Amino acid sequence: MEEEAEIWNWYCSHRVREDQAESIRFELLKSTYRIDRDSQPDWYEIADLALSRLNLDVPLTIYQAQHAEGMNASLAYLPSEAHIILFGPISSKLSREELLSVFAHELSHLLLWQQWDGEFLIVDQILAALTNDRKAHPAHLESMRLFSLYNEIFCDRGSLFVTDDPNVVVSSLVKISSGLDSVNAESYLKQAAEIFERESGPSQSLSHPESYIRARAVQLWHNRDVDAETKITDMIQGQPALNELDLLAQRTIEVKTRRMVDSLLAPNWMQTEVMLGHSRRFFDEYAPPAASHSDEALATDLKTDDQLLLDYYCYVLLDFVTVDRDLEECPLAASLILAEHAGIQSRFTEIVRKELKLRKNQLDRIDREKNKIVENAAKEFAPKP
């Protein structure tokens, strides 16, 4: 934790150095055409309106990218400065309100980086450094991917806030992604609804969510759907999958694992030195909960459609079944009770039979008598006063 704090503090003091800022400005000069206020006052009037509605008081410069393929817009980040780059014929394809939506989206990136003490900018920089390392872990890559997707979702919300018109936000999104001159936003929203009727899987994109996901998110916010955040999370990342965990999901699974171990080791008779030693291989300085410990929400929170994650939970339990031979079949009985409570009994019994080479009638007997076995274990293996 001390090392992590040092990394955070370093990035706090090195957000954008002056030499980096000058490099960004110089690159803009080389790769774009800088548009002055006098040459395109209408563009600046629209962009200034977006700045005002987002409560941003920063100098603004607009650029047109050279040699651009397709339409797009981006923000070149510099602290307390707004530099918006337009790509392709975006200004001629979009209406005034659609251009306002695009400017609002790009300026929302600046808002995200500058507000909240700049913490989201620091997160972005740390994740970028992690993912650029050749030793990057898949969790680092997935964290960066999800962070990028939610960044865009946040900025779409900024567009909706500024325009107060979901159709304008959607039409600007679709025009930019398709290159069309005219788009019927209501028709595309119906198209998006059809997609979600047939498929509910999460985004597979690397940096920007699919247009139909962004369109539905905008519609949910505009309709003030009370479950909007949950629905958007499902669209962006879905349920955790063991092979696709980001850093936050890893922490979530770690907490759930701890809760499962706590539930298993709550009885005093399960707290042998061998059991506690094994639990500390998962959690340093592990201390078991009180015997009265209860976790009624465990079944709901362990529920998963990911087979590998389900197997992970089951194999964690299986470890505790076999680690202390002196307790004989008692840990298996306790694990069967917990597996039943947690809603993973079916898969757990399959794994137990396979890994422990138990005959069906052996496992069936222990399962039938599990409560009695645990009651007897509480007497036989209770710690001596």
Short mmCIF file of C-alpha atoms in Angstrom, two decimals:
data_model
loop_
_atom_site.label_atom_id
_atom_site.label_comp_id
_atom_site.label_asym_id
_atom_site.label_seq_id
_atom_site.Cartn_x
_atom_site.Cartn_y
_atom_site.Cartn_z
CA MET A 1 0.00 0.00 0.00
CA GLU A 2 2.90 2.37 0.74
CA GLU A 3 4.33 1.78 -2.73
CA GLU A 4 0.91 2.42 -4.31
CA ALA A 5 0.62 5.70 -2.38
CA GLU A 6 4.04 6.78 -3.66
CA ILE A 7 3.01 6.07 -7.26
CA TRP A 8 -0.20 8.07 -6.81
CA ASN A 9 1.66 10.99 -5.24
CA TRP A 10 4.23 10.98 -8.05
CA TYR A 11 1.52 11.29 -10.70
CA CYS A 12 -0.17 14.00 -8.65
CA SER A 13 2.97 16.10 -8.97
CA HIS A 14 3.70 15.22 -12.62
CA ARG A 15 0.29 15.55 -14.31
CA VAL A 16 1.36 17.57 -17.34
CA ARG A 17 4.79 19.16 -17.24
CA GLU A 18 5.52 22.34 -19.18
CA ASP A 19 7.78 20.50 -21.63
CA GLN A 20 4.94 18.06 -22.34
CA ALA A 21 2.52 20.95 -22.83
CA GLU A 22 4.85 22.62 -25.33
CA SER A 23 5.25 19.34 -27.19
CA ILE A 24 1.46 18.99 -27.50
CA ARG A 25 1.08 22.57 -28.75
CA PHE A 26 3.85 22.07 -31.31
CA GLU A 27 2.31 18.82 -32.57
CA LEU A 28 -1.02 20.62 -33.04
CA LEU A 29 0.73 23.28 -35.11
CA LYS A 30 2.29 20.64 -37.37
CA SER A 31 -0.72 18.36 -37.88
CA THR A 32 -3.71 20.73 -37.98
CA TYR A 33 -5.04 23.97 -39.35
CA ARG A 34 -5.68 26.35 -36.45
CA ILE A 35 -9.02 28.10 -36.81
CA ASP A 36 -9.11 31.67 -35.50
CA ARG A 37 -12.19 33.20 -33.92
CA ASP A 38 -12.40 35.83 -36.64
CA SER A 39 -12.49 33.21 -39.42
CA GLN A 40 -15.21 31.00 -37.90
CA PRO A 41 -17.13 33.06 -35.31
CA ASP A 42 -20.15 30.73 -35.50
CA TRP A 43 -18.10 27.72 -34.41
CA TYR A 44 -16.68 29.63 -31.47
CA GLU A 45 -20.11 30.91 -30.51
CA ILE A 46 -21.35 27.30 -30.33
CA ALA A 47 -18.28 26.09 -28.44
CA ASP A 48 -18.48 29.01 -26.00
CA LEU A 49 -22.08 28.05 -25.25
CA ALA A 50 -20.95 24.52 -24.40
CA LEU A 51 -18.21 25.93 -22.16
CA SER A 52 -20.72 28.14 -20.37
CA ARG A 53 -23.25 25.35 -19.77
CA LEU A 54 -20.50 23.08 -18.44
CA ASN A 55 -19.30 25.91 -16.20
CA LEU A 56 -15.81 25.80 -17.69
CA ASP A 57 -13.87 29.05 -17.78
CA VAL A 58 -10.86 28.27 -19.98
CA PRO A 59 -9.41 29.64 -23.24
CA LEU A 60 -10.57 27.69 -26.29
CA THR A 61 -8.93 26.94 -29.64
CA ILE A 62 -10.46 24.90 -32.48
CA TYR A 63 -8.39 23.05 -35.08
CA GLN A 64 -9.11 21.16 -38.30
CA ALA A 65 -7.01 18.03 -38.69
CA GLN A 66 -5.04 17.55 -41.90
CA HIS A 67 -5.29 14.36 -43.98
CA ALA A 68 -8.24 13.13 -41.91
CA GLU A 69 -10.14 10.00 -42.91
CA GLY A 70 -13.76 9.99 -41.82
CA MET A 71 -15.38 12.30 -39.28
CA ASN A 72 -14.46 12.65 -35.65
CA ALA A 73 -13.48 15.11 -32.96
CA SER A 74 -11.02 14.93 -30.09
CA LEU A 75 -9.62 16.95 -27.22
CA ALA A 76 -5.89 17.59 -26.84
CA TYR A 77 -5.60 17.84 -23.07
CA LEU A 78 -3.70 20.71 -21.51
CA PRO A 79 -4.49 21.95 -17.99
CA SER A 80 -6.97 24.83 -17.98
CA GLU A 81 -6.99 25.04 -21.79
CA ALA A 82 -9.46 23.66 -24.32
CA HIS A 83 -8.03 22.45 -27.64
CA ILE A 84 -10.62 20.75 -29.86
CA ILE A 85 -9.59 19.03 -33.10
CA LEU A 86 -12.17 18.35 -35.81
CA PHE A 87 -11.59 15.57 -38.34
CA GLY A 88 -13.18 15.43 -41.78
CA PRO A 89 -16.22 17.44 -42.96
CA ILE A 90 -17.79 17.44 -39.52
CA SER A 91 -18.78 21.11 -39.56
CA SER A 92 -20.65 20.82 -42.87
CA LYS A 93 -22.36 17.50 -42.07
CA LEU A 94 -23.67 18.46 -38.63
CA SER A 95 -26.37 20.95 -37.73
CA ARG A 96 -25.71 23.73 -35.23
CA GLU A 97 -27.25 21.72 -32.38
CA GLU A 98 -25.34 18.59 -33.39
CA LEU A 99 -22.09 20.55 -33.43
CA LEU A 100 -22.98 21.84 -29.95
CA SER A 101 -23.36 18.21 -28.85
CA VAL A 102 -19.93 17.32 -30.25
CA PHE A 103 -18.25 20.32 -28.62
CA ALA A 104 -19.96 19.47 -25.32
CA HIS A 105 -18.74 15.88 -25.54
CA GLU A 106 -15.12 16.90 -26.09
CA LEU A 107 -15.22 19.58 -23.41
CA SER A 108 -16.65 17.03 -20.99
CA HIS A 109 -13.32 15.21 -21.27
CA LEU A 110 -11.69 18.39 -19.96
CA LEU A 111 -14.32 18.61 -17.22
CA LEU A 112 -13.60 15.02 -16.17
CA TRP A 113 -9.85 15.62 -16.02
CA GLN A 114 -10.07 18.92 -14.13
CA GLN A 115 -12.85 18.27 -11.61
CA TRP A 116 -12.67 15.90 -8.62
CA ASP A 117 -9.16 17.21 -7.88
CA GLY A 118 -7.94 15.75 -11.16
CA GLU A 119 -8.10 12.21 -9.77
CA PHE A 120 -9.58 10.71 -12.95
CA LEU A 121 -6.69 12.15 -14.96
CA ILE A 122 -4.25 10.50 -12.56
CA VAL A 123 -6.07 7.18 -12.90
CA ASP A 124 -5.91 7.49 -16.69
CA GLN A 125 -2.17 8.20 -16.61
CA ILE A 126 -1.41 5.32 -14.23
CA LEU A 127 -3.47 2.87 -16.29
CA ALA A 128 -1.79 4.08 -19.48
CA ALA A 129 1.63 3.47 -17.92
CA LEU A 130 0.60 0.00 -16.74
CA THR A 131 -0.80 -1.04 -20.11
CA ASN A 132 2.22 0.26 -22.01
CA ASP A 133 4.50 -1.95 -19.95
CA ARG A 134 5.43 -5.17 -21.77
CA LYS A 135 4.71 -7.02 -18.52
CA ALA A 136 1.16 -5.67 -18.36
CA HIS A 137 -1.32 -8.04 -16.74
CA PRO A 138 -4.64 -8.73 -18.54
CA ALA A 139 -6.40 -7.02 -15.63
CA HIS A 140 -4.49 -3.81 -16.42
CA LEU A 141 -5.60 -3.96 -20.05
CA GLU A 142 -9.22 -4.64 -19.11
CA SER A 143 -9.17 -1.81 -16.56
CA MET A 144 -7.91 0.62 -19.20
CA ARG A 145 -10.54 -0.59 -21.67
CA LEU A 146 -13.42 -0.13 -19.23
CA PHE A 147 -12.08 3.21 -18.04
CA SER A 148 -12.02 4.42 -21.65
CA LEU A 149 -15.56 3.20 -22.32
CA TYR A 150 -16.97 4.87 -19.21
CA ASN A 151 -15.05 8.04 -20.09
CA GLU A 152 -16.98 8.24 -23.37
CA ILE A 153 -20.27 7.45 -21.62
CA PHE A 154 -19.61 10.28 -19.18
CA CYS A 155 -18.96 12.69 -22.04
CA ASP A 156 -22.15 11.63 -23.83
CA ARG A 157 -23.96 12.59 -20.66
CA GLY A 158 -22.24 15.96 -20.88
CA SER A 159 -23.62 16.34 -24.40
CA LEU A 160 -27.12 15.57 -23.16
CA PHE A 161 -26.75 18.03 -20.30
CA VAL A 162 -25.70 20.82 -22.65
CA THR A 163 -28.21 20.16 -25.46
CA ASP A 164 -31.07 18.74 -23.36
CA ASP A 165 -32.10 16.81 -26.47
CA PRO A 166 -31.38 13.06 -26.76
CA ASN A 167 -32.22 13.06 -30.47
CA VAL A 168 -29.51 15.63 -31.18
CA VAL A 169 -26.93 13.64 -29.22
CA VAL A 170 -27.88 10.40 -30.97
CA SER A 171 -27.98 11.91 -34.46
CA SER A 172 -24.53 13.47 -34.01
CA LEU A 173 -23.13 10.12 -32.81
CA VAL A 174 -24.57 8.21 -35.76
CA LYS A 175 -23.61 10.82 -38.35
CA ILE A 176 -19.99 10.75 -37.18
CA SER A 177 -19.81 6.95 -37.07
CA SER A 178 -21.62 6.41 -40.39
CA GLY A 179 -20.71 9.49 -42.43
CA LEU A 180 -24.36 10.03 -43.38
CA ASP A 181 -25.72 13.49 -44.16
CA SER A 182 -29.08 12.80 -42.53
CA VAL A 183 -30.03 10.58 -39.59
CA ASN A 184 -33.38 9.88 -37.94
CA ALA A 185 -32.50 9.59 -34.25
CA GLU A 186 -35.84 8.10 -33.22
CA SER A 187 -35.46 5.40 -35.85
CA TYR A 188 -31.97 4.56 -34.58
CA LEU A 189 -33.21 4.37 -30.99
CA LYS A 190 -35.78 1.80 -32.14
CA GLN A 191 -32.98 -0.07 -33.90
CA ALA A 192 -30.97 -0.05 -30.66
CA ALA A 193 -33.97 -1.41 -28.76
CA GLU A 194 -34.24 -4.28 -31.25
CA ILE A 195 -30.59 -5.13 -30.66
CA PHE A 196 -31.11 -5.37 -26.90
CA GLU A 197 -34.20 -7.51 -27.37
CA ARG A 198 -32.03 -10.09 -29.16
CA GLU A 199 -28.70 -9.68 -27.38
CA SER A 200 -27.75 -8.40 -23.95
CA GLY A 201 -24.00 -9.04 -23.98
CA PRO A 202 -21.59 -6.31 -22.84
CA SER A 203 -19.54 -4.02 -25.05
CA GLN A 204 -16.67 -5.62 -26.96
CA SER A 205 -15.17 -2.31 -28.02
CA LEU A 206 -11.71 -1.18 -26.98
CA SER A 207 -12.10 2.59 -26.60
CA HIS A 208 -15.61 3.79 -27.53
CA PRO A 209 -18.81 1.87 -26.74
CA GLU A 210 -20.86 0.71 -29.71
CA SER A 211 -23.20 3.42 -31.01
CA TYR A 212 -26.33 1.50 -30.02
CA ILE A 213 -25.08 1.27 -26.42
CA ARG A 214 -24.33 4.98 -26.31
CA ALA A 215 -27.72 5.80 -27.82
CA ARG A 216 -29.56 3.68 -25.24
CA ALA A 217 -27.54 5.21 -22.39
CA VAL A 218 -28.53 8.70 -23.54
CA GLN A 219 -32.16 7.64 -23.72
CA LEU A 220 -32.05 6.14 -20.21
CA TRP A 221 -30.66 9.36 -18.76
CA HIS A 222 -33.17 11.52 -20.62
CA ASN A 223 -36.04 9.35 -19.37
CA ARG A 224 -34.64 9.56 -15.83
CA ASP A 225 -34.76 5.79 -15.53
CA VAL A 226 -34.17 4.95 -11.85
CA ASP A 227 -32.10 1.91 -12.87
CA ALA A 228 -30.08 3.76 -15.52
CA GLU A 229 -26.70 3.29 -13.84
CA THR A 230 -27.23 -0.45 -13.34
CA LYS A 231 -28.45 -0.91 -16.92
CA ILE A 232 -25.53 1.05 -18.34
CA THR A 233 -23.06 -0.98 -16.27
CA ASP A 234 -24.60 -4.16 -17.67
CA MET A 235 -24.26 -2.79 -21.22
CA ILE A 236 -20.64 -1.77 -20.74
CA GLN A 237 -19.16 -4.62 -18.73
CA GLY A 238 -21.85 -7.16 -17.88
CA GLN A 239 -21.26 -9.68 -15.11
CA PRO A 240 -17.70 -10.54 -14.00
CA ALA A 241 -15.99 -13.31 -15.94
CA LEU A 242 -12.94 -14.94 -14.36
CA ASN A 243 -10.76 -14.57 -17.47
CA GLU A 244 -11.76 -10.93 -18.05
CA LEU A 245 -11.53 -9.30 -14.63
CA ASP A 246 -10.36 -5.72 -14.34
CA LEU A 247 -8.65 -4.48 -11.18
CA LEU A 248 -11.89 -3.43 -9.49
CA ALA A 249 -13.59 -6.72 -10.34
CA GLN A 250 -10.60 -8.59 -8.92
CA ARG A 251 -11.10 -6.74 -5.66
CA THR A 252 -14.82 -7.55 -5.72
CA ILE A 253 -14.13 -11.26 -6.20
CA GLU A 254 -11.51 -11.13 -3.45
CA VAL A 255 -14.10 -9.69 -1.05
CA LYS A 256 -16.64 -12.36 -2.01
CA THR A 257 -14.01 -15.06 -1.50
CA ARG A 258 -13.26 -13.66 1.95
CA ARG A 259 -16.95 -13.72 2.80
CA MET A 260 -17.19 -17.36 1.72
CA VAL A 261 -14.15 -18.33 3.79
CA ASP A 262 -15.54 -16.41 6.78
CA SER A 263 -18.81 -18.32 6.53
CA LEU A 264 -16.97 -21.63 6.38
CA LEU A 265 -14.58 -20.92 9.25
CA ALA A 266 -17.05 -19.25 11.61
CA PRO A 267 -17.57 -22.44 13.71
CA ASN A 268 -14.86 -22.73 16.38
CA TRP A 269 -14.11 -26.34 15.51
CA MET A 270 -13.14 -25.33 11.96
CA GLN A 271 -10.53 -22.88 13.25
CA THR A 272 -7.62 -25.29 13.52
CA GLU A 273 -4.06 -24.10 12.97
CA VAL A 274 -4.01 -25.94 9.65
CA MET A 275 -7.26 -24.31 8.50
CA LEU A 276 -6.20 -20.83 9.61
CA GLY A 277 -2.78 -21.29 8.05
CA HIS A 278 -4.41 -22.21 4.75
CA SER A 279 -6.76 -19.22 4.90
CA ARG A 280 -3.72 -16.95 5.32
CA ARG A 281 -2.47 -18.14 1.95
CA PHE A 282 -5.49 -16.27 0.58
CA PHE A 283 -5.54 -13.35 3.04
CA ASP A 284 -2.51 -12.17 5.02
CA GLU A 285 -3.07 -12.05 8.78
CA TYR A 286 -6.48 -13.66 8.37
CA ALA A 287 -8.59 -13.75 11.54
CA PRO A 288 -11.84 -15.76 11.57
CA PRO A 289 -15.18 -14.15 12.40
CA ALA A 290 -17.24 -14.77 15.52
CA ALA A 291 -19.11 -18.06 15.77
CA SER A 292 -22.37 -16.14 15.39
CA HIS A 293 -21.30 -14.87 11.95
CA SER A 294 -24.02 -14.99 9.28
CA ASP A 295 -24.03 -13.80 5.66
CA GLU A 296 -27.54 -14.06 4.26
CA ALA A 297 -26.66 -12.19 1.06
CA LEU A 298 -23.87 -14.58 0.08
CA ALA A 299 -26.03 -16.69 -2.24
CA THR A 300 -27.18 -13.63 -4.16
CA ASP A 301 -23.69 -12.17 -4.41
CA LEU A 302 -22.02 -15.41 -5.56
CA LYS A 303 -24.55 -15.97 -8.33
CA THR A 304 -22.80 -16.01 -11.70
CA ASP A 305 -23.31 -17.18 -15.27
CA ASP A 306 -19.56 -17.57 -15.75
CA GLN A 307 -18.62 -21.24 -15.45
CA LEU A 308 -14.97 -20.54 -14.64
CA LEU A 309 -15.89 -18.17 -11.83
CA LEU A 310 -18.35 -20.70 -10.43
CA ASP A 311 -15.63 -23.36 -10.54
CA TYR A 312 -13.25 -20.99 -8.78
CA TYR A 313 -15.63 -20.63 -5.83
CA CYS A 314 -16.09 -24.40 -5.69
CA TYR A 315 -12.36 -25.14 -5.77
CA VAL A 316 -11.73 -22.64 -2.96
CA LEU A 317 -14.18 -24.65 -0.85
CA LEU A 318 -12.59 -27.91 -1.95
CA ASP A 319 -9.20 -26.69 -0.69
CA PHE A 320 -10.62 -26.41 2.82
CA VAL A 321 -12.24 -29.83 2.53
CA THR A 322 -8.89 -31.55 2.09
CA VAL A 323 -6.34 -29.39 3.92
CA ASP A 324 -6.83 -30.73 7.49
CA ARG A 325 -7.02 -34.52 7.44
CA ASP A 326 -7.52 -34.70 11.22
CA LEU A 327 -11.05 -33.33 10.80
CA GLU A 328 -11.91 -36.31 8.58
CA GLU A 329 -15.18 -35.83 6.64
CA CYS A 330 -16.42 -32.93 8.77
CA PRO A 331 -15.09 -30.08 6.56
CA LEU A 332 -16.80 -31.71 3.58
CA ALA A 333 -20.09 -31.76 5.46
CA ALA A 334 -19.64 -28.11 6.44
CA SER A 335 -18.75 -27.19 2.86
CA LEU A 336 -21.83 -28.98 1.53
CA ILE A 337 -23.98 -26.94 3.91
CA LEU A 338 -22.30 -23.72 2.81
CA ALA A 339 -22.50 -24.67 -0.89
CA GLU A 340 -26.22 -25.29 -0.49
CA HIS A 341 -26.68 -21.94 1.24
CA ALA A 342 -24.60 -20.19 -1.42
CA GLY A 343 -26.48 -21.77 -4.32
CA ILE A 344 -23.46 -23.61 -5.75
CA GLN A 345 -24.16 -27.10 -4.41
CA SER A 346 -24.81 -28.79 -7.76
CA ARG A 347 -21.47 -27.81 -9.28
CA PHE A 348 -19.63 -28.28 -5.99
CA THR A 349 -20.76 -31.89 -5.62
CA GLU A 350 -19.70 -32.61 -9.22
CA ILE A 351 -16.22 -31.28 -8.49
CA VAL A 352 -15.98 -33.12 -5.17
CA ARG A 353 -16.82 -36.44 -6.79
CA LYS A 354 -14.34 -35.84 -9.59
CA GLU A 355 -11.41 -34.57 -7.51
CA LEU A 356 -11.82 -36.74 -4.39
CA LYS A 357 -12.74 -39.86 -6.37
CA LEU A 358 -15.75 -40.48 -4.13
CA ARG A 359 -18.39 -42.97 -5.11
CA LYS A 360 -21.87 -41.54 -5.52
CA ASN A 361 -23.24 -43.42 -2.50
CA GLN A 362 -20.37 -42.11 -0.33
CA LEU A 363 -21.06 -38.50 -1.22
CA ASP A 364 -24.82 -39.00 -0.97
CA ARG A 365 -24.45 -40.34 2.59
CA ILE A 366 -22.34 -37.37 3.70
CA ASP A 367 -24.78 -35.00 2.04
CA ARG A 368 -27.76 -36.61 3.80
CA GLU A 369 -26.03 -36.56 7.17
CA LYS A 370 -24.17 -33.25 6.80
CA ASN A 371 -26.06 -31.40 9.53
CA LYS A 372 -25.61 -34.23 12.03
CA ILE A 373 -21.93 -34.58 11.11
CA VAL A 374 -21.38 -30.88 11.77
CA GLU A 375 -23.24 -31.04 15.09
CA ASN A 376 -21.03 -33.92 16.22
CA ALA A 377 -17.91 -32.12 14.98
CA ALA A 378 -18.77 -29.11 17.13
CA LYS A 379 -18.59 -31.42 20.16
CA GLU A 380 -15.67 -33.62 19.15
CA PHE A 381 -13.35 -30.96 17.75
CA ALA A 382 -14.34 -28.01 19.92
CA PRO A 383 -11.29 -26.08 21.19
CA LYS A 384 -10.26 -27.02 24.70
CA PRO A 385 -10.82 -24.23 27.26
#
